[in-house]
Coordinates of C-alpha atoms and ligand atoms in Angstrom, one line a residue:
M9 CA 2.6 -24.6 -21.8
T10 CA 3.4 -25.7 -18.3
M11 CA 5.0 -23.1 -16.2
E12 CA 6.8 -23.7 -12.9
P13 CA 6.8 -21.4 -9.9
L14 CA 10.1 -19.9 -8.9
T15 CA 12.3 -22.1 -6.7
L16 CA 13.7 -20.1 -3.8
P17 CA 16.9 -21.2 -2.0
D18 CA 16.4 -23.8 0.7
Q19 CA 19.5 -22.9 2.7
S20 CA 20.4 -19.5 4.2
S21 CA 23.9 -19.7 2.7
A22 CA 22.5 -20.0 -0.8
W23 CA 20.6 -16.7 -0.9
S24 CA 23.5 -14.5 -1.9
S25 CA 24.4 -16.3 -5.1
W26 CA 20.7 -17.0 -5.9
L27 CA 19.9 -13.3 -5.5
D28 CA 22.9 -12.3 -7.7
E29 CA 21.5 -14.6 -10.4
R30 CA 17.9 -13.5 -10.0
G31 CA 18.8 -9.8 -9.8
R32 CA 22.0 -9.1 -11.7
D33 CA 21.7 -11.9 -14.3
S34 CA 18.2 -10.7 -15.1
L35 CA 19.7 -7.2 -15.7
R36 CA 22.4 -8.7 -18.0
T37 CA 19.7 -10.6 -19.9
A38 CA 17.7 -7.3 -20.2
A39 CA 20.9 -5.6 -21.5
D40 CA 21.3 -8.3 -24.2
Q41 CA 17.6 -8.0 -25.2
I42 CA 18.0 -4.2 -25.5
A43 CA 21.1 -4.7 -27.7
T44 CA 19.1 -6.9 -30.0
L45 CA 16.3 -4.4 -30.0
K46 CA 18.8 -1.7 -31.1
S47 CA 20.1 -3.8 -34.0
A48 CA 16.7 -4.7 -35.3
Q49 CA 15.4 -3.3 -38.6
P50 CA 13.7 0.0 -37.8
G51 CA 9.9 -0.4 -38.1
D52 CA 10.1 -4.1 -37.3
A53 CA 7.2 -5.0 -35.0
A54 CA 9.7 -7.5 -33.3
I55 CA 11.1 -4.3 -31.6
L56 CA 8.0 -4.2 -29.4
Q57 CA 8.4 -7.9 -28.5
L58 CA 12.0 -7.3 -27.5
W59 CA 10.9 -4.3 -25.4
N60 CA 8.4 -6.6 -23.6
D61 CA 11.2 -9.3 -23.1
A62 CA 13.5 -6.7 -21.5
G63 CA 10.5 -5.5 -19.4
I64 CA 10.0 -9.0 -18.1
S65 CA 13.7 -9.3 -17.1
I66 CA 13.8 -5.9 -15.4
S67 CA 10.5 -6.5 -13.6
N68 CA 11.9 -9.8 -12.2
A69 CA 15.0 -8.1 -10.9
A70 CA 13.0 -5.2 -9.5
A71 CA 10.5 -7.4 -7.7
I72 CA 13.0 -9.6 -6.0
T73 CA 15.1 -6.7 -4.7
S74 CA 12.1 -4.8 -3.4
L75 CA 10.8 -7.8 -1.7
L76 CA 14.0 -9.0 -0.1
T77 CA 15.0 -5.5 1.2
S78 CA 11.7 -5.6 3.1
V79 CA 11.5 -9.2 4.4
H80 CA 14.8 -11.0 4.4
P81 CA 16.0 -11.8 8.0
D82 CA 19.7 -11.6 7.0
A83 CA 21.2 -8.1 7.0
D84 CA 23.8 -9.1 4.4
V85 CA 21.1 -10.2 2.0
I86 CA 19.2 -7.0 2.6
E87 CA 22.3 -5.0 1.9
Q88 CA 23.0 -7.0 -1.3
A89 CA 19.4 -6.6 -2.4
E90 CA 19.6 -2.8 -1.8
A91 CA 22.7 -2.6 -3.9
I92 CA 21.1 -4.5 -6.8
E93 CA 18.0 -2.3 -6.4
V94 CA 20.2 0.7 -7.1
E95 CA 21.5 -1.1 -10.2
V96 CA 17.9 -1.8 -11.3
G97 CA 17.0 1.8 -10.8
R98 CA 20.0 2.9 -12.8
F99 CA 19.3 0.4 -15.5
I100 CA 15.7 1.6 -15.9
S101 CA 16.8 5.2 -15.8
D102 CA 19.5 4.6 -18.4
L103 CA 17.1 2.8 -20.6
H104 CA 14.5 5.5 -20.4
T105 CA 17.1 8.1 -21.4
D106 CA 18.5 6.0 -24.3
R107 CA 17.9 7.8 -27.5
E108 CA 18.5 4.8 -29.7
V109 CA 15.9 2.8 -28.0
F110 CA 13.4 5.7 -28.2
D111 CA 14.2 6.0 -32.0
Q112 CA 13.7 2.3 -32.5
L113 CA 10.3 2.3 -30.7
S114 CA 9.3 5.5 -32.5
S115 CA 10.0 3.8 -35.8
I116 CA 7.2 1.3 -35.2
R117 CA 3.9 2.3 -37.0
S118 CA 1.0 1.8 -34.7
V119 CA -1.3 1.1 -37.7
G120 CA -1.7 -2.7 -37.8
L121 CA -0.9 -3.2 -34.1
D122 CA -3.6 -4.7 -31.9
D123 CA -5.0 -2.6 -29.0
G124 CA -2.6 -4.1 -26.5
A125 CA 0.5 -3.5 -28.6
R126 CA -0.6 0.0 -29.4
R127 CA -1.2 0.8 -25.7
V128 CA 2.2 -0.6 -24.8
L129 CA 3.9 1.5 -27.5
A130 CA 2.1 4.7 -26.6
H131 CA 2.9 4.2 -22.9
A132 CA 6.6 3.5 -23.7
L133 CA 6.9 6.6 -25.8
R134 CA 5.3 8.7 -23.1
S135 CA 7.6 7.3 -20.5
F136 CA 10.6 8.1 -22.7
R137 CA 9.4 11.7 -23.1
R138 CA 9.0 11.9 -19.3
S139 CA 12.6 10.9 -19.0
A140 CA 13.7 13.7 -21.2
V141 CA 15.0 11.4 -23.9
D142 CA 14.0 13.9 -26.6
R143 CA 16.0 16.6 -24.9
D144 CA 19.7 17.6 -25.2
E145 CA 22.5 15.6 -23.8
E146 CA 23.1 17.8 -20.8
T147 CA 19.4 17.5 -19.7
R148 CA 19.4 13.8 -20.2
T149 CA 22.5 13.3 -18.1
R150 CA 21.1 15.4 -15.3
V151 CA 17.8 13.5 -15.3
R152 CA 19.8 10.3 -15.1
E153 CA 21.7 11.6 -12.1
L154 CA 18.5 12.7 -10.4
N155 CA 16.9 9.3 -10.9
E156 CA 19.8 7.6 -9.4
R157 CA 19.9 9.9 -6.5
E158 CA 16.1 9.6 -6.0
T159 CA 16.5 5.8 -5.6
E160 CA 19.1 6.3 -2.9
L161 CA 17.1 8.9 -1.1
N162 CA 14.0 6.7 -1.2
Q163 CA 16.0 3.9 0.3
A164 CA 17.4 6.1 3.0
F165 CA 14.0 7.4 3.8
S166 CA 12.4 4.0 4.3
R167 CA 15.6 2.6 6.0
N168 CA 15.5 5.4 8.6
I169 CA 11.9 4.5 9.4
R170 CA 12.4 0.7 9.3
D171 CA 15.6 0.6 11.4
G172 CA 14.7 3.7 13.5
R173 CA 12.3 1.9 15.8
R174 CA 11.9 3.9 19.0
T175 CA 10.9 2.9 22.4
A176 CA 9.0 4.6 25.2
S177 CA 9.6 3.6 28.8
V178 CA 6.3 3.5 30.7
S179 CA 5.3 2.5 34.2
P180 CA 3.8 -1.0 34.7
E181 CA 0.6 0.6 36.0
S182 CA 0.1 2.3 32.6
L183 CA -0.7 -1.1 31.1
A184 CA -4.0 -1.1 33.0
G185 CA -6.8 -1.5 30.4
L186 CA -4.7 -3.4 27.9
P187 CA -5.5 -6.9 26.8
E188 CA -4.2 -9.7 29.0
D189 CA -2.0 -11.2 26.2
F190 CA -0.5 -7.7 25.7
V191 CA 0.3 -7.3 29.4
A192 CA 1.7 -10.8 29.5
S193 CA 4.1 -10.2 26.7
H194 CA 5.3 -6.9 28.1
T195 CA 7.3 -7.7 31.2
V196 CA 8.8 -5.2 33.6
G197 CA 12.5 -4.6 33.1
D198 CA 15.3 -4.4 35.6
D199 CA 14.6 -0.6 35.9
G200 CA 11.1 -1.3 36.9
R201 CA 9.7 0.1 33.6
V202 CA 8.0 -1.4 30.6
A203 CA 9.3 -0.8 27.1
I204 CA 6.7 0.0 24.4
T205 CA 8.1 0.3 20.9
T206 CA 6.8 2.2 18.0
E207 CA 5.9 -1.0 16.1
Y208 CA 2.2 -1.3 15.3
P209 CA 1.5 -4.3 17.6
D210 CA 2.9 -2.3 20.5
M211 CA 1.9 1.2 19.7
L212 CA -1.7 0.8 18.5
P213 CA -3.1 -1.2 21.4
F214 CA -1.3 1.0 23.8
L215 CA -2.7 4.2 22.4
T216 CA -6.1 2.6 22.2
F217 CA -6.4 1.1 25.7
S218 CA -4.0 2.6 28.1
R219 CA -5.8 4.8 30.6
D220 CA -2.6 6.7 31.4
A221 CA -2.7 9.9 29.5
E222 CA 0.9 10.7 30.1
A223 CA 2.1 7.3 29.0
R224 CA 0.1 7.6 25.9
R225 CA 1.7 10.9 25.1
A226 CA 5.1 9.4 25.7
V227 CA 4.4 6.5 23.2
A228 CA 2.8 8.9 20.7
H229 CA 5.7 11.2 21.0
E230 CA 8.1 8.5 20.0
Y231 CA 5.9 7.3 17.2
F232 CA 5.6 10.8 15.7
N233 CA 9.3 11.2 15.8
L234 CA 10.1 8.1 13.8
G235 CA 12.8 9.0 11.3
W236 CA 13.6 12.2 13.1
P237 CA 15.9 14.0 12.6
D238 CA 17.6 12.2 9.7
N239 CA 14.6 12.0 7.4
D240 CA 14.0 15.7 7.5
A241 CA 17.0 16.4 5.4
V242 CA 16.5 13.3 3.2
L243 CA 12.9 14.5 2.5
G244 CA 14.0 18.0 1.8
D245 CA 16.6 16.7 -0.8
L246 CA 13.9 14.4 -2.3
L247 CA 11.5 17.3 -2.7
R248 CA 14.0 19.6 -4.4
L249 CA 15.2 16.8 -6.6
R250 CA 11.7 15.9 -7.8
R251 CA 10.9 19.6 -8.5
E252 CA 14.1 19.9 -10.6
K253 CA 13.2 16.8 -12.5
A254 CA 9.7 17.9 -13.3
H255 CA 11.0 21.2 -14.5
L256 CA 13.7 19.6 -16.7
V257 CA 11.1 17.5 -18.6
G258 CA 8.8 20.4 -19.1
Y259 CA 6.2 20.3 -16.3
A260 CA 5.1 23.2 -14.1
D261 CA 5.8 21.2 -10.9
W262 CA 6.1 17.6 -9.6
P263 CA 2.4 17.1 -8.9
D264 CA 1.6 17.8 -12.5
F265 CA 4.3 15.4 -13.6
D266 CA 3.1 12.7 -11.3
A267 CA -0.6 13.1 -11.9
E268 CA -0.2 12.7 -15.7
L269 CA -0.1 8.9 -15.2
K270 CA -3.2 8.8 -12.9
M271 CA -6.9 8.9 -13.3
I272 CA -6.9 12.4 -11.8
G273 CA -4.7 13.7 -14.7
K274 CA -3.6 17.1 -13.3
G275 CA -1.9 18.3 -10.2
G276 CA -4.4 21.1 -9.6
A277 CA -7.2 18.5 -9.5
I278 CA -5.6 17.0 -6.5
A279 CA -6.1 20.2 -4.5
E280 CA -9.7 20.3 -5.7
F281 CA -10.3 16.7 -4.6
I282 CA -8.8 17.2 -1.2
D283 CA -10.8 20.3 -0.6
K284 CA -14.0 18.7 -1.8
V285 CA -13.6 15.7 0.5
A286 CA -12.6 17.9 3.5
E287 CA -15.6 20.1 2.9
D288 CA -18.1 17.2 2.4
A289 CA -16.8 15.8 5.7
R290 CA -16.7 19.1 7.7
E291 CA -20.1 19.1 9.4
A292 CA -20.1 15.4 10.3
A293 CA -16.5 15.7 11.6
H294 CA -17.4 18.5 13.9
R295 CA -20.2 16.5 15.3
E296 CA -17.9 13.5 15.8
L297 CA -15.3 15.7 17.5
A298 CA -17.9 17.0 20.0
V299 CA -18.7 13.4 20.9
L300 CA -15.1 12.6 21.5
L301 CA -14.6 15.7 23.6
E302 CA -17.6 14.9 25.7
R303 CA -16.4 11.4 26.3
G304 CA -12.9 12.6 27.1
A305 CA -14.0 15.1 29.7
P306 CA -14.4 12.7 32.7
D307 CA -10.8 11.5 31.9
G308 CA -9.6 15.1 32.1
I309 CA -9.2 15.3 28.3
T310 CA -9.8 18.9 27.1
E311 CA -8.7 18.6 23.5
I312 CA -8.4 15.7 21.1
D313 CA -4.9 15.1 19.9
V314 CA -3.0 12.4 18.2
S315 CA -2.2 10.7 21.5
N316 CA -5.7 10.4 22.9
W317 CA -8.1 10.2 20.0
R318 CA -7.8 6.4 19.7
Y319 CA -8.5 6.0 23.4
C320 CA -11.6 8.3 23.2
F321 CA -12.7 6.6 20.0
E322 CA -12.5 3.2 21.5
A323 CA -14.4 4.4 24.6
V324 CA -17.2 5.9 22.6
K325 CA -17.5 2.7 20.5
R326 CA -17.5 0.5 23.6
E327 CA -19.8 2.6 25.7
Q328 CA -22.2 4.2 23.2
Y329 CA -22.2 1.5 20.5
G330 CA -21.7 -1.4 22.9
V331 CA -18.6 -2.4 20.9
D332 CA -15.8 -3.7 23.0
A333 CA -12.7 -4.4 20.9
Q334 CA -11.6 -7.0 23.4
E335 CA -14.9 -8.8 23.3
I336 CA -14.6 -8.8 19.5
R337 CA -11.1 -10.1 19.5
R338 CA -12.2 -13.4 20.9
Y339 CA -13.7 -14.2 17.6
F340 CA -10.6 -13.5 15.6
D341 CA -8.0 -16.1 16.3
F342 CA -5.3 -15.7 13.7
A343 CA -5.2 -19.3 12.5
K344 CA -9.0 -19.3 11.9
V345 CA -8.9 -15.9 10.2
H346 CA -6.1 -17.1 8.0
A347 CA -8.1 -20.2 6.9
G348 CA -11.3 -18.3 6.6
L349 CA -9.8 -15.7 4.4
L350 CA -8.8 -18.4 1.9
E351 CA -12.2 -20.0 2.1
V352 CA -14.1 -16.8 1.6
T353 CA -12.0 -15.5 -1.3
G354 CA -11.9 -18.9 -2.8
R355 CA -15.7 -19.1 -2.9
L356 CA -16.1 -15.6 -4.1
F357 CA -13.6 -15.7 -6.9
G358 CA -13.9 -19.4 -7.8
L359 CA -10.4 -20.1 -6.7
S360 CA -8.8 -23.0 -4.8
Y361 CA -5.6 -22.8 -2.7
E362 CA -3.3 -25.7 -2.3
P363 CA -0.7 -25.4 0.5
V364 CA 2.8 -25.9 -0.8
D365 CA 5.8 -26.9 1.2
A366 CA 8.4 -24.7 -0.6
P367 CA 11.4 -22.9 0.8
T368 CA 11.0 -19.2 1.4
W369 CA 13.0 -16.5 3.2
H370 CA 11.5 -17.4 6.6
P371 CA 9.9 -20.5 8.2
E372 CA 6.8 -18.5 9.2
V373 CA 5.8 -17.8 5.6
T374 CA 3.0 -20.0 4.3
S375 CA 2.7 -20.6 0.5
Y376 CA -0.2 -21.7 -1.7
D377 CA -0.7 -22.5 -5.3
V378 CA -3.8 -20.8 -6.6
H379 CA -6.0 -22.7 -9.1
L380 CA -8.8 -21.4 -11.2
D381 CA -11.0 -23.8 -13.1
G382 CA -8.5 -26.5 -12.5
A383 CA -5.6 -24.6 -13.9
L384 CA -2.6 -23.3 -11.9
L385 CA -3.0 -19.6 -11.9
G386 CA -0.1 -18.6 -9.7
R387 CA 1.4 -18.8 -6.2
I388 CA 1.0 -16.7 -3.1
H389 CA 3.1 -16.3 0.0
L390 CA 1.8 -15.0 3.3
D391 CA 4.4 -13.5 5.6
L392 CA 2.1 -12.1 8.3
H393 CA 3.9 -11.7 11.6
P394 CA 6.4 -9.1 12.9
R395 CA 10.1 -9.8 13.4
D396 CA 13.3 -7.8 13.5
R397 CA 14.3 -5.8 10.4
K398 CA 11.0 -6.6 8.6
F399 CA 9.0 -4.0 6.8
N400 CA 6.7 -2.7 9.5
H401 CA 3.4 -1.9 7.8
A402 CA 1.1 -4.1 5.7
A403 CA 1.6 -4.4 1.9
Q404 CA 1.5 -6.7 -1.0
F405 CA 4.8 -7.3 -2.8
D406 CA 5.5 -8.9 -6.2
L407 CA 7.8 -11.9 -6.4
V408 CA 7.2 -12.6 -10.0
P409 CA 4.9 -10.7 -12.4
G410 CA 2.8 -13.1 -14.4
V411 CA 3.1 -13.2 -18.2
R412 CA 1.0 -15.5 -20.4
D413 CA 2.8 -18.7 -21.3
R414 CA 6.1 -17.4 -19.8
Q415 CA 5.9 -17.0 -16.1
L416 CA 3.4 -17.6 -13.3
P417 CA 2.5 -14.7 -11.2
E418 CA 3.7 -14.9 -7.6
G419 CA 2.8 -12.4 -4.9
V420 CA 3.6 -11.9 -1.3
L421 CA 1.6 -10.4 1.6
V422 CA 3.8 -8.7 4.1
C423 CA 2.0 -7.8 7.3
N424 CA 2.6 -7.6 11.1
F425 CA -0.3 -9.4 12.8
P426 CA -0.2 -11.0 16.2
R427 CA 0.1 -14.8 16.3
G428 CA -2.9 -15.1 18.6
L429 CA -6.0 -13.0 18.7
M430 CA -6.5 -10.2 16.1
D431 CA -8.3 -7.0 16.3
H432 CA -11.1 -6.7 13.8
D433 CA -9.4 -3.8 12.0
Q434 CA -6.4 -6.2 11.4
V435 CA -8.8 -8.6 9.8
V436 CA -10.0 -5.8 7.6
T437 CA -6.4 -5.0 6.7
L438 CA -5.8 -8.6 5.9
F439 CA -8.7 -8.6 3.5
H440 CA -7.5 -5.4 2.0
E441 CA -4.0 -6.6 1.3
F442 CA -5.4 -9.8 0.0
G443 CA -7.3 -7.8 -2.5
H444 CA -4.0 -6.6 -4.0
L445 CA -2.7 -10.1 -4.0
M446 CA -5.8 -11.3 -5.9
H447 CA -5.3 -8.5 -8.4
H448 CA -1.7 -9.4 -8.9
V449 CA -2.4 -13.1 -9.5
L450 CA -5.6 -12.8 -11.5
A451 CA -4.1 -10.2 -13.9
G452 CA -1.0 -12.3 -14.4
R453 CA -2.0 -13.8 -17.8
H454 CA -1.3 -11.0 -20.2
E455 CA 1.1 -11.1 -23.1
W456 CA 2.5 -7.7 -22.1
V457 CA 4.3 -7.5 -18.7
Q458 CA 3.3 -3.9 -18.6
F459 CA -0.4 -5.0 -18.0
S460 CA 0.5 -7.6 -15.4
G461 CA -1.1 -7.5 -12.0
V462 CA -1.7 -4.3 -10.2
A463 CA -0.2 -2.4 -13.1
T464 CA -3.1 0.0 -13.3
E465 CA -3.3 3.7 -12.6
W466 CA -2.0 4.4 -9.1
D467 CA -5.1 6.2 -8.0
F468 CA -7.2 3.1 -8.9
V469 CA -4.9 0.5 -7.4
E470 CA -6.4 0.6 -4.0
A471 CA -10.0 0.3 -5.2
P472 CA -10.1 -3.5 -5.5
S473 CA -8.6 -4.0 -2.0
Q474 CA -10.7 -1.3 -0.4
M475 CA -13.8 -3.1 -1.9
L476 CA -12.7 -6.4 -0.5
E477 CA -12.7 -4.8 2.9
E478 CA -16.5 -4.8 2.7
W479 CA -16.5 -8.6 3.0
A480 CA -14.8 -8.3 6.4
W481 CA -17.8 -6.2 7.6
D482 CA -20.5 -8.7 6.7
A483 CA -22.0 -11.0 9.3
T484 CA -22.6 -13.9 7.0
V485 CA -19.1 -13.7 5.7
L486 CA -17.5 -13.4 9.1
Q487 CA -19.5 -16.3 10.5
V488 CA -17.7 -18.6 8.0
F489 CA -14.6 -18.3 10.2
A490 CA -15.0 -16.0 13.2
T491 CA -15.8 -18.2 16.1
D492 CA -14.9 -18.0 19.7
E493 CA -12.8 -20.5 21.7
V494 CA -15.7 -22.9 22.0
G495 CA -16.7 -22.5 18.3
I496 CA -19.7 -20.1 18.6
P497 CA -19.8 -17.8 15.5
I498 CA -19.7 -14.1 16.0
P499 CA -23.3 -12.9 16.5
T500 CA -25.0 -11.0 13.7
E501 CA -26.2 -8.5 16.2
L502 CA -22.6 -7.8 17.3
V503 CA -21.4 -7.3 13.7
E504 CA -24.3 -4.8 13.2
R505 CA -23.1 -2.9 16.2
M506 CA -19.5 -3.0 15.0
R507 CA -20.7 -1.6 11.7
A508 CA -22.6 1.2 13.4
A509 CA -19.5 2.0 15.5
D510 CA -17.4 2.0 12.4
E511 CA -19.6 4.6 10.8
F512 CA -18.8 6.8 13.8
G513 CA -15.7 8.8 13.0
K514 CA -15.7 8.3 9.2
A515 CA -15.8 12.1 8.6
L516 CA -13.1 12.8 11.2
L517 CA -10.8 10.2 9.8
A518 CA -11.5 11.4 6.2
R519 CA -10.2 14.8 7.3
T520 CA -7.1 13.3 8.9
Q521 CA -6.5 11.5 5.6
M522 CA -6.9 14.8 3.8
M523 CA -4.3 16.3 6.1
Y524 CA -1.8 13.6 5.0
A525 CA -2.9 14.1 1.4
A526 CA -2.4 17.8 1.7
M527 CA 1.0 17.3 3.2
S528 CA 2.1 15.0 0.4
Y529 CA 0.7 17.4 -2.3
R530 CA 1.8 20.7 -0.7
F531 CA 5.3 19.5 0.1
H532 CA 5.8 18.6 -3.5
L533 CA 4.2 21.7 -4.9
E534 CA 5.8 24.2 -2.6
V535 CA 9.0 22.5 -1.4
P536 CA 8.9 24.4 1.9
D537 CA 12.2 25.2 3.7
D538 CA 10.8 24.3 7.0
L539 CA 8.8 21.1 6.6
T540 CA 7.9 20.8 10.3
A541 CA 6.5 24.3 10.3
R542 CA 4.4 23.5 7.2
V543 CA 3.0 20.3 8.8
F544 CA 1.9 22.4 11.8
E545 CA 0.2 24.8 9.5
L546 CA -1.6 22.1 7.6
Y547 CA -2.9 20.3 10.6
P548 CA -5.6 22.8 11.7
E549 CA -6.6 23.3 8.1
F550 CA -7.7 19.7 7.6
S551 CA -7.3 17.5 10.6
M552 CA -9.6 17.8 13.7
L553 CA -6.8 16.3 15.8
K554 CA -4.1 18.3 17.4
P555 CA -0.5 17.3 16.8
L556 CA 1.9 17.0 19.8
P557 CA 4.6 19.6 20.2
D558 CA 8.1 18.6 19.3
T559 CA 7.0 15.9 16.9
H560 CA 7.7 15.4 13.2
L561 CA 5.0 13.5 11.4
H562 CA 6.6 13.8 8.0
T563 CA 9.9 12.1 8.9
G564 CA 8.1 8.8 9.8
F565 CA 5.4 9.0 7.1
G566 CA 6.7 6.3 4.8
H567 CA 4.2 7.0 2.0
L568 CA 6.0 10.2 1.1
D569 CA 8.6 8.3 -0.8
G570 CA 6.4 5.9 -2.7
Y571 CA 3.3 8.0 -3.2
S572 CA 5.2 11.3 -3.5
S573 CA 2.5 14.0 -4.1
G574 CA -0.2 11.4 -4.6
Y575 CA -1.3 10.3 -1.1
Y576 CA -4.8 11.5 -2.1
T577 CA -5.0 8.4 -4.2
Y578 CA -6.1 6.3 -1.3
M579 CA -9.3 8.4 -0.9
W580 CA -9.8 8.6 -4.6
S581 CA -9.7 4.8 -4.8
L582 CA -12.2 4.6 -2.0
V583 CA -14.6 6.7 -4.0
I584 CA -14.3 4.2 -6.8
A585 CA -14.4 1.2 -4.5
K586 CA -17.7 2.4 -2.9
D587 CA -19.1 2.9 -6.4
M588 CA -18.2 -0.6 -7.5
F589 CA -19.5 -2.1 -4.3
S590 CA -22.8 -0.5 -4.9
A591 CA -23.3 -3.1 -7.6
F592 CA -23.5 -5.8 -4.9
D593 CA -26.6 -6.7 -2.9
P594 CA -25.6 -6.1 0.7
E595 CA -27.8 -9.1 1.6
N596 CA -25.8 -11.4 -0.6
L597 CA -22.1 -10.8 -0.8
F598 CA -21.6 -14.3 -2.0
D599 CA -23.2 -13.5 -5.3
E600 CA -20.8 -15.6 -7.3
A601 CA -22.0 -14.6 -10.8
L602 CA -21.5 -10.9 -10.0
A603 CA -18.1 -11.6 -8.2
H604 CA -16.9 -13.6 -11.2
R605 CA -17.9 -10.8 -13.6
Y606 CA -16.0 -8.4 -11.4
R607 CA -13.0 -10.8 -11.3
D608 CA -13.0 -11.0 -15.1
T609 CA -13.8 -7.4 -16.1
V610 CA -11.9 -5.5 -13.5
L611 CA -9.2 -7.7 -11.8
A612 CA -8.1 -9.9 -14.6
A613 CA -7.8 -6.9 -16.9
G614 CA -4.8 -5.5 -14.9
G615 CA -3.4 -2.5 -16.7
S616 CA -4.6 -3.5 -20.2
R617 CA -7.1 -0.7 -20.3
D618 CA -7.8 2.6 -18.5
A619 CA -9.3 2.0 -15.1
A620 CA -12.2 4.3 -15.8
D621 CA -13.2 2.0 -18.7
L622 CA -12.9 -1.2 -16.7
V623 CA -15.1 0.3 -14.0
A624 CA -17.6 1.5 -16.6
D625 CA -17.7 -2.0 -18.1
F626 CA -18.4 -3.5 -14.7
L627 CA -21.0 -1.0 -13.6
G628 CA -22.6 -0.4 -17.0
R629 CA -22.1 3.4 -16.5
P630 CA -19.2 5.8 -15.8
Y631 CA -18.0 6.0 -12.2
D632 CA -19.3 8.7 -9.9
T633 CA -18.9 10.0 -6.3
D634 CA -22.5 9.5 -5.1
A635 CA -22.0 6.3 -3.1
F636 CA -19.0 7.8 -1.3
T637 CA -20.6 11.1 -0.4
A638 CA -23.6 9.2 1.0
C639 CA -21.3 7.0 3.1
L640 CA -19.6 10.1 4.6
N641 CA -22.9 11.6 5.7
R642 CA -24.7 8.4 6.7
Ligands
LIG715 ZN1 -3.6 -1.2 -0.2

């Protein structure tokens, strides 16, 4: 069956009606499908097919609203998408508390179903129980209310961060040390000052290169007050709400409720994992901190805090490892990196990308059809530069979840890279996000939408993208596209130094990550009255970096809505990524046979099996933590 990619509006005035159709009409279709499901003969296996049909409709509506709220340039369209997003959330919540649907699904006998169907059914029933469907009416109503309110609070939380961009006013002299293109694009205002915003392309270079400690503190102060004060109350409400919901459906706390769907299984295991990583990293982190302090001393730095660690880090890398970020940037021109990414991943996974001239939400978006073995696999859209109102981190979004013979997968990368020269860590981020996109597209050929794309356990979801980062650290790979202005490829010896420099600080950063993970877990477990105070208690327990006074990390930490208590997942995935990567020969990252086997056993499988089984299939043994622990202490 030939399937066509989605056609997006080609005029800005057409978005509103198109979005209404794609969003609200999909929900109406889902409602019809659910009505048919309810009237089916109990026990009829067609019930599961209808469940899948409705799932496809709902996923389509959910994908478009989530994407457009994050990327559309028009505030009215964003508002409309947010409104529909609330309706989608309500629809899902209503559905998962609908006793009739639960009874119909429960009537299906799993004997005689194939593995996929049995998995879909088991997951659906579990999800119903998690929504309290088997509880009394009062409980069900309350859970419904909580779900709706949770969607609103999540939206408010990310909106306050997205729209709450802050600006520090610094002296023109404080730009000394920054790259030329940065200085050129930050002109002095009428007041004789320069505005540095909390957006990444402003904030990160400034904190890394500015030699002015006071100005760095001013910028960091603004950054660590993103979302303050509004998000403090929003987050407090969110935490109380999640706790209530977990209790209502019979779990001890939210982390237990949340962990049930993950590889990790139990809330308590999160605390153990965080402690283990922090402990494994302790010694090396102290050594690294001493190096930073020593380097900071001549600049009058007596303690390493969140405003000066990047500066000291960069200085150590430049002076002790001979790695100068500005020297490296010369090799990473955005256009060449963009083309190189496609070439490298195309070779690795046996894919070809064909540019398509299709309308999207913004002229800077580039779109490609992805082909595998001559067949159209799906379409990708790359939206890679910053602009007003756009989601200000880096992430992959779904546009269409792929379903075999029904709809082609389409995915979107939303990033905020400069249009000229990139830092190497931005190149790494690009490879990372592209790993999600590959996962989304390659796993877009399942019969069940529930298995489509990155629909795997959440603590596994980062592993494929974290593994793809390794390719951005390999000289042979980088030399495919990383050339300077006269076309000379990045020297192998420089890449080796970059890697050595990258090793420095691993343990310290791991402990900072564990600080974030502990915040996400502890907040949800304890629901503290004073969130700011709790953050300041957790800092010294895990992070080696000092926070700044009068800052509020938690109000700007966007992951607290999506990841809830599971920010540990990032590190957990990394453990798995390092383990999977150990199958590759570091001397030959273009081992196509192995890469194709990985593509087929891990990526293409999507959510059709437990991640632990996919990894075991690929490695020929169960996953373990050895490769990761070795890398922390290398
Ligand atoms: Zn990711």
